[in-house]
XYZ file of C-alpha atoms in Angstrom:
472
model
C -10.372 -36.310 -4.187
C -13.830 -37.533 -3.088
C -15.462 -35.279 -0.353
C -17.267 -37.364 2.536
C -19.265 -35.013 4.212
C -22.105 -35.959 7.428
C -24.714 -34.078 8.437
C -23.171 -31.539 10.615
C -23.018 -27.687 8.773
C -18.661 -27.134 7.951
C -17.121 -24.189 9.381
C -17.682 -22.383 6.264
C -21.382 -23.343 6.245
C -22.048 -21.965 10.032
C -19.729 -18.905 9.546
C -22.038 -17.879 6.268
C -25.543 -19.249 7.138
C -28.375 -17.021 6.007
C -30.677 -15.611 8.513
C -34.373 -14.108 6.894
C -33.593 -11.002 9.103
C -29.985 -10.658 7.807
C -31.189 -11.554 4.040
C -34.086 -9.111 4.300
C -31.568 -6.372 5.824
C -29.382 -6.817 2.668
C -31.956 -6.858 0.290
C -32.269 -3.129 1.395
C -28.011 -2.352 0.249
C -27.101 -2.284 -2.653
C -23.718 -4.610 -1.942
C -24.292 -8.465 -2.816
C -21.267 -8.908 -0.084
C -23.477 -8.042 2.617
C -24.802 -11.463 3.225
C -22.282 -13.722 0.519
C -18.748 -14.570 1.901
C -16.027 -12.737 0.471
C -14.325 -15.716 -2.598
C -10.933 -13.707 -3.180
C -12.494 -13.465 -7.266
C -14.956 -10.870 -9.089
C -17.832 -9.321 -6.893
C -20.587 -7.545 -8.717
C -21.120 -3.613 -8.369
C -18.524 -0.816 -8.420
C -14.902 -2.118 -7.127
C -13.342 -2.315 -4.312
C -11.100 0.606 -3.632
C -7.605 0.442 -2.216
C -4.958 2.208 -0.753
C -1.140 1.521 -0.526
C 1.621 4.639 0.398
C 5.200 3.517 0.353
C 8.383 5.052 1.664
C 11.397 5.336 0.199
C 14.913 7.838 2.043
C 17.350 10.047 1.837
C 15.962 11.907 -1.356
C 16.740 10.674 -5.177
C 19.041 11.732 -8.139
C 16.684 14.132 -10.039
C 18.319 13.987 -12.959
C 18.043 9.809 -13.506
C 14.707 10.112 -11.421
C 12.507 12.621 -13.656
C 11.031 11.025 -17.298
C 11.634 14.101 -19.816
C 9.040 15.833 -21.718
C 6.560 16.233 -18.170
C 4.119 19.563 -17.738
C 1.874 21.052 -15.258
C -0.901 19.611 -17.138
C 1.058 15.822 -17.611
C 2.406 15.016 -21.152
C 2.305 11.693 -21.851
C 4.527 9.503 -20.704
C 7.525 9.103 -22.869
C 10.957 6.909 -22.129
C 11.248 5.941 -18.509
C 14.276 7.229 -16.582
C 17.149 4.883 -15.197
C 15.615 5.168 -11.688
C 11.951 3.937 -12.810
C 13.119 1.158 -16.068
C 11.105 -1.802 -14.068
C 8.140 0.310 -14.656
C 7.915 -0.411 -18.478
C 5.729 -3.817 -18.366
C 3.445 -1.372 -16.872
C 4.290 2.234 -18.082
C 0.433 2.498 -19.054
C -0.565 2.459 -15.831
C 1.663 5.158 -13.818
C 2.090 8.132 -13.580
C 5.601 10.639 -12.352
C 4.878 13.466 -10.595
C 7.560 15.465 -9.696
C 7.862 19.427 -8.882
C 5.548 19.438 -5.701
C 6.647 21.254 -2.859
C 6.333 20.676 1.040
C 6.446 23.300 3.577
C 9.679 23.592 5.765
C 9.729 25.806 9.239
C 13.662 26.067 9.214
C 14.460 23.059 11.024
C 15.852 19.276 10.190
C 13.938 18.452 6.512
C 14.645 15.034 7.493
C 12.422 14.967 10.561
C 10.295 17.676 9.182
C 9.707 15.859 5.979
C 9.408 12.484 7.397
C 6.249 13.825 9.483
C 5.127 16.034 6.832
C 4.879 14.086 3.854
C 1.494 11.323 4.183
C 0.108 13.899 6.733
C 0.772 17.824 4.927
C 1.201 18.356 8.207
C 4.075 20.920 10.378
C 5.653 19.229 13.382
C 5.030 20.577 16.644
C 5.661 21.667 19.771
C 8.061 23.819 18.016
C 10.068 24.023 20.609
C 11.339 20.557 20.092
C 11.891 21.138 17.053
C 15.157 23.683 18.071
C 16.985 20.735 20.217
C 19.466 18.048 19.222
C 17.875 15.318 16.897
C 18.217 12.687 19.835
C 16.533 14.702 22.438
C 14.192 16.060 19.803
C 10.204 14.289 20.373
C 8.258 16.419 17.757
C 5.219 15.055 15.854
C 3.175 15.667 12.869
C -0.051 17.527 14.000
C -2.315 16.133 12.182
C -4.009 12.385 10.581
C -1.275 10.621 7.539
C -4.402 10.571 4.637
C -4.614 6.055 4.245
C -5.714 6.854 8.037
C -8.221 9.760 7.250
C -9.144 6.746 4.396
C -9.356 3.993 7.176
C -11.474 6.053 9.160
C -13.881 6.755 6.843
C -13.956 2.739 5.916
C -14.158 1.932 9.568
C -15.397 -1.860 9.860
C -14.995 -3.345 6.500
C -12.243 -5.625 6.743
C -10.532 -7.544 9.295
C -7.946 -4.820 9.427
C -9.023 -1.262 8.558
C -5.471 -0.504 7.920
C -1.869 -2.317 8.206
C 1.435 -0.511 8.684
C 4.163 -2.293 7.237
C 7.450 -1.716 8.209
C 11.443 -2.769 7.139
C 14.522 -1.749 9.432
C 12.957 -0.220 11.585
C 15.952 0.669 14.909
C 17.488 2.881 16.562
C 20.135 5.891 14.881
C 21.367 7.535 17.903
C 18.223 7.248 20.173
C 16.117 9.113 17.301
C 12.595 9.252 18.547
C 9.358 8.348 15.974
C 8.905 11.439 14.265
C 12.092 10.623 12.784
C 11.347 6.692 12.235
C 7.619 7.079 10.710
C 5.585 8.889 8.105
C 2.292 7.185 9.674
C -0.063 8.871 11.463
C -3.731 8.423 13.753
C -3.743 12.635 14.502
C -1.960 15.173 15.479
C 1.113 14.257 17.561
C -0.158 10.088 17.681
C 2.546 8.515 15.444
C 1.759 4.414 14.482
C 4.686 2.650 14.284
C 4.683 -0.222 11.732
C 5.639 -3.500 12.364
C 8.769 -4.576 11.476
C 8.831 -8.266 11.259
C 7.280 -10.089 8.529
C 7.391 -13.164 10.561
C 5.256 -11.513 12.671
C 3.080 -9.413 10.843
C 2.398 -12.729 9.075
C 1.347 -14.495 12.089
C -1.244 -11.379 12.625
C -2.683 -11.249 9.203
C -2.911 -14.966 8.878
C -3.797 -16.289 11.900
C -6.626 -18.625 11.691
C -5.316 -19.753 8.675
C -4.626 -23.039 6.964
C -2.094 -23.636 4.399
C -3.811 -24.269 1.174
C -2.429 -27.685 -0.242
C -4.630 -29.073 -3.371
C -6.754 -31.331 -1.583
C -8.109 -28.557 1.503
C -8.134 -25.968 -1.690
C -10.894 -28.174 -2.797
C -12.596 -29.089 0.157
C -12.649 -25.070 0.523
C -14.356 -24.824 -3.038
C -16.691 -26.987 -2.441
C -17.552 -25.903 1.051
C -17.941 -22.294 -0.311
C -20.178 -23.384 -3.311
C -22.187 -25.631 -0.431
C -22.872 -21.970 1.049
C -23.892 -20.643 -2.309
C -26.344 -23.287 -2.781
C -27.820 -22.925 0.595
C -28.084 -19.014 -0.416
C -29.561 -19.906 -3.395
C -32.082 -21.547 -1.997
C -32.963 -19.262 0.697
C -33.310 -16.446 -2.286
C -35.710 -18.371 -4.498
C -37.871 -19.487 -1.234
C -37.640 -15.713 -0.736
C -39.304 -14.820 -4.094
C -43.313 -15.531 -3.646
C -43.249 -13.629 -0.203
C -41.431 -10.752 -1.717
C -43.272 -7.092 -3.773
C -42.246 -6.595 -7.088
C -39.039 -4.176 -6.162
C -37.707 -6.666 -3.561
C -38.285 -9.617 -6.509
C -35.692 -7.485 -8.498
C -33.382 -6.937 -6.409
C -33.795 -10.620 -5.403
C -33.246 -11.641 -8.950
C -30.191 -10.160 -9.742
C -29.014 -10.836 -6.489
C -29.873 -14.459 -7.862
C -27.921 -13.684 -10.997
C -25.101 -13.105 -9.359
C -24.442 -15.507 -6.683
C -24.777 -18.262 -9.757
C -21.905 -16.061 -11.560
C -19.444 -16.651 -8.363
C -21.251 -20.345 -8.515
C -19.994 -20.750 -11.772
C -16.136 -19.755 -11.029
C -16.171 -22.831 -8.283
C -16.201 -25.174 -10.769
C -13.512 -27.022 -13.279
C -11.175 -26.585 -10.191
C -10.677 -22.985 -10.584
C -8.413 -21.622 -8.444
C -9.759 -20.557 -4.764
C -9.369 -17.125 -4.156
C -6.186 -16.732 -6.469
C -4.902 -13.693 -4.661
C -4.981 -15.111 -0.544
C -3.294 -18.037 -0.678
C -0.849 -17.577 1.845
C 1.257 -21.351 1.570
C 3.747 -20.606 -0.388
C 4.393 -17.831 1.721
C 4.835 -19.510 4.555
C 7.037 -21.637 3.701
C 9.166 -18.679 2.770
C 8.423 -17.299 6.338
C 9.469 -20.919 7.653
C 13.427 -19.904 8.638
C 13.478 -16.742 11.001
C 15.947 -14.712 10.179
C 17.271 -11.328 11.730
C 15.075 -8.770 10.428
C 18.094 -6.051 11.126
C 20.488 -7.594 9.569
C 22.394 -4.978 6.314
C 22.090 -8.099 4.436
C 18.517 -9.847 5.036
C 17.130 -6.090 4.223
C 16.326 -7.459 0.484
C 14.531 -10.492 1.401
C 12.793 -8.376 4.616
C 11.767 -5.775 1.977
C 9.835 -8.351 -0.535
C 8.357 -10.595 2.666
C 6.558 -7.662 3.802
C 5.867 -6.561 0.283
C 4.343 -10.043 -0.054
C 2.124 -10.207 2.784
C 1.194 -6.666 2.084
C 0.375 -8.151 -1.740
C -1.811 -10.748 0.025
C -3.702 -9.026 2.573
C -4.879 -6.489 -0.013
C -5.933 -9.473 -2.653
C -7.895 -11.105 0.311
C -9.523 -7.756 1.460
C -8.551 -8.123 4.749
C -7.482 -4.826 4.409
C -7.584 -2.076 2.324
C -5.158 0.593 2.984
C -2.005 -0.394 3.923
C 1.168 1.518 4.101
C 4.683 -0.078 3.078
C 7.553 2.132 5.069
C 10.996 0.876 3.546
C 14.096 2.083 6.118
C 13.837 5.371 7.697
C 14.319 9.149 7.658
C 18.602 9.214 7.898
C 18.426 5.161 6.550
C 21.783 3.802 6.855
C 21.824 1.175 4.946
C 24.607 -0.130 3.184
C 23.519 -2.011 -0.708
C 26.481 -4.348 -0.616
C 23.530 -6.732 -3.056
C 23.966 -3.794 -5.719
C 26.436 -6.107 -7.355
C 29.934 -4.141 -6.788
C 32.073 -3.197 -4.088
C 29.977 0.108 -2.097
C 32.539 3.591 -2.734
C 32.774 5.887 0.237
C 31.376 9.036 0.275
C 33.713 12.257 1.461
C 32.782 11.141 4.313
C 34.974 8.046 4.523
C 31.753 6.277 5.100
C 29.189 3.607 2.235
C 26.005 4.305 3.770
C 22.536 5.622 2.049
C 22.496 8.667 4.314
C 26.404 9.995 3.876
C 26.254 9.158 0.323
C 22.846 11.328 -0.200
C 24.940 14.264 0.866
C 27.230 14.049 -1.608
C 25.076 14.124 -4.248
C 26.399 17.284 -5.973
C 29.817 16.524 -5.284
C 31.310 13.626 -7.533
C 29.515 11.393 -10.055
C 30.546 7.924 -7.279
C 27.767 8.896 -5.105
C 25.552 9.867 -7.273
C 26.122 6.696 -9.338
C 25.714 4.881 -6.459
C 22.728 6.877 -5.432
C 21.202 7.127 -8.945
C 21.523 2.354 -8.731
C 19.806 2.757 -5.087
C 16.848 4.539 -6.790
C 16.867 2.352 -9.317
C 16.563 -0.758 -7.101
C 13.946 0.791 -4.842
C 11.948 1.516 -7.879
C 11.983 -2.373 -8.725
C 10.688 -3.211 -5.564
C 7.582 -0.711 -6.105
C 8.117 -1.951 -9.811
C 7.025 -5.530 -7.795
C 4.574 -4.680 -5.622
C 2.579 -2.717 -8.339
C 3.377 -5.715 -11.333
C 2.072 -8.335 -8.502
C -1.172 -6.514 -8.503
C -1.467 -6.343 -11.996
C -1.930 -9.952 -11.754
C -4.613 -10.528 -9.903
C -8.135 -10.276 -11.814
C -10.195 -8.168 -9.486
C -13.608 -7.914 -11.150
C -13.199 -6.725 -14.621
C -10.176 -5.181 -13.812
C -7.375 -6.247 -12.100
C -5.646 -5.329 -8.299
C -3.681 -2.554 -9.196
C -6.661 -0.806 -11.828
C -8.331 -1.137 -7.951
C -5.890 -0.316 -6.444
C -3.952 3.686 -6.082
C -0.374 3.317 -5.254
C 1.590 5.967 -3.778
C 5.487 6.047 -4.080
C 7.502 8.778 -1.931
C 10.384 10.424 0.100
C 10.753 12.840 2.892
C 13.355 15.130 0.997
C 14.192 15.815 -2.469
C 17.540 14.980 -2.302
C 20.223 14.305 0.345
C 20.289 17.927 0.887
C 17.974 18.621 2.723
C 15.593 20.715 0.824
C 11.860 19.973 0.325
C 11.291 21.460 -3.187
C 10.492 18.991 -6.344
C 9.138 16.560 -4.445
C 8.867 12.917 -6.311
C 6.747 10.928 -6.260
C 5.243 7.656 -8.496
C 1.167 7.055 -8.846
C 0.705 3.205 -10.160
C -2.687 2.120 -10.700
C -5.956 3.674 -9.239
C -7.929 3.561 -12.901
C -10.932 3.080 -10.421
C -9.708 6.479 -8.136
C -10.237 8.270 -11.407
C -6.572 8.766 -11.638
C -4.289 10.089 -14.369
C -2.806 6.649 -16.786
C 0.427 7.142 -17.828
C 1.307 10.697 -17.537
C 4.154 13.147 -16.484
C 3.754 15.649 -14.540
C 5.872 18.549 -13.598
C 5.202 20.942 -11.542
C 8.568 23.260 -11.157
C 7.582 26.669 -11.027
C 3.979 26.576 -10.041
C 4.252 26.267 -6.893
C 1.889 23.650 -6.066
C 2.222 21.828 -2.352
C 2.240 18.113 -1.809
C -1.049 18.897 0.248
C -2.874 18.577 -3.396
C -1.411 15.750 -4.249
C -3.060 14.039 -1.230
C -6.214 15.950 -1.419
C -6.178 13.517 -4.548
C -6.105 10.823 -3.171
C -8.694 11.215 -0.476
C -10.638 12.305 -2.816
C -9.947 9.104 -4.886
C -11.000 7.127 -2.278
C -14.150 8.892 -1.517
C -12.973 11.038 0.953
C -14.396 14.561 0.037
C -11.829 17.527 0.789
C -10.620 20.214 -0.464
C -7.289 20.844 1.854
C -5.744 18.529 3.447
C -3.146 19.186 6.500
C -1.879 21.953 8.564
C 1.055 23.048 6.292
C -0.578 24.387 3.589
C -3.243 27.300 3.114
C -4.488 26.585 -0.343
C -7.136 24.410 -0.953
C -7.870 21.913 -3.956
C -6.850 18.820 -5.860
C -3.672 18.693 -8.548
C -4.831 19.855 -11.610
C -5.267 16.770 -14.135
C -6.335 14.980 -11.035
C -9.815 13.977 -8.984
């Protein structure tokens, strides 16, 4: 395709045109990103760190979830369990953490576990906790770790954070304390967007579908911007002192490196092309219909991956359903069995976790299905080059649950971390903290530290301090 350009600057050029004052200000900083448009490709300097929190409800069958051979110090991760088998291709980039405890204050642990999962905090006010579930309005009394990270990095991306939710619905009138695990501050729940159609429109407002011709035009516009950047930088060189000139030379090298990546029909922002997703979202479906649940999970996950790859946000929460979720997993390939209560839903079966093999096998298949969704997320991030590493290396994915198992236990909680090499997270390790009395707050401290926060404790439900052994 031949591109015809008139004398007027393109929208990209107008958006990123350098002003001398801004250029000189940028030279005083450390990041080329201060004055070069972000291209969805490698940038110089330290890697950009990202955080993704993933929620699954109703506990797990730990016998089929926990890999054998774990230790407090973190043993090498050997054969993966039935529920985690989908992580095999990226086993070297995950760590499994079991045996951590959450603090229980004697009320319904579904609600306490939901509010405390990422906040590490208790639910208040106490008089609300004692009320029947539909009337109970207790909320977590602290911010979640993702929001602490988002606040510390406020304004660096279009969205400080994004909250994706699937299957947010009413379960007998339960309030947000049961339905969300993300909090901006004490008693301030952040309910996620339940519709991938609305989330796509919100996140990618103003994007144009990436046809080949449009992609080529965008490459040309971005290269034109870089040409202007290089020209202005070169013109400034003679008027700068030695130190600034050295900085300038470094920036010019980076600009030319980026420019080389835009020739020979290289993809424009390979991690930032929403066109394919746009097609998947063309036909609107009911987001709460049980049969549509797998598709809604995948769509929300794909949008989250794309938002991270586009650097529209660096902090994401993906909430798959809600505490006491009643989803029926009719897509597993067999007729769903009935629990001892005569029900086929996830929550009722979770209470039979130790009563019969029928429920145990069904629940293990549910755990494996959720594992496949998180493995898809992590593997997709691993497929995107991000500087010298992958997007997964520069993203810490943390997968957790509101309870340990269906009997409402908060002891021996299941967590899996994927990626996070740039954050200093252990890779290919199996941690088993049973017997150590370690609280899950220690994990939250390590996650926050990995994202650059200075923390010694996090949340109000644990009086201890420090991160997890073997973590940052």
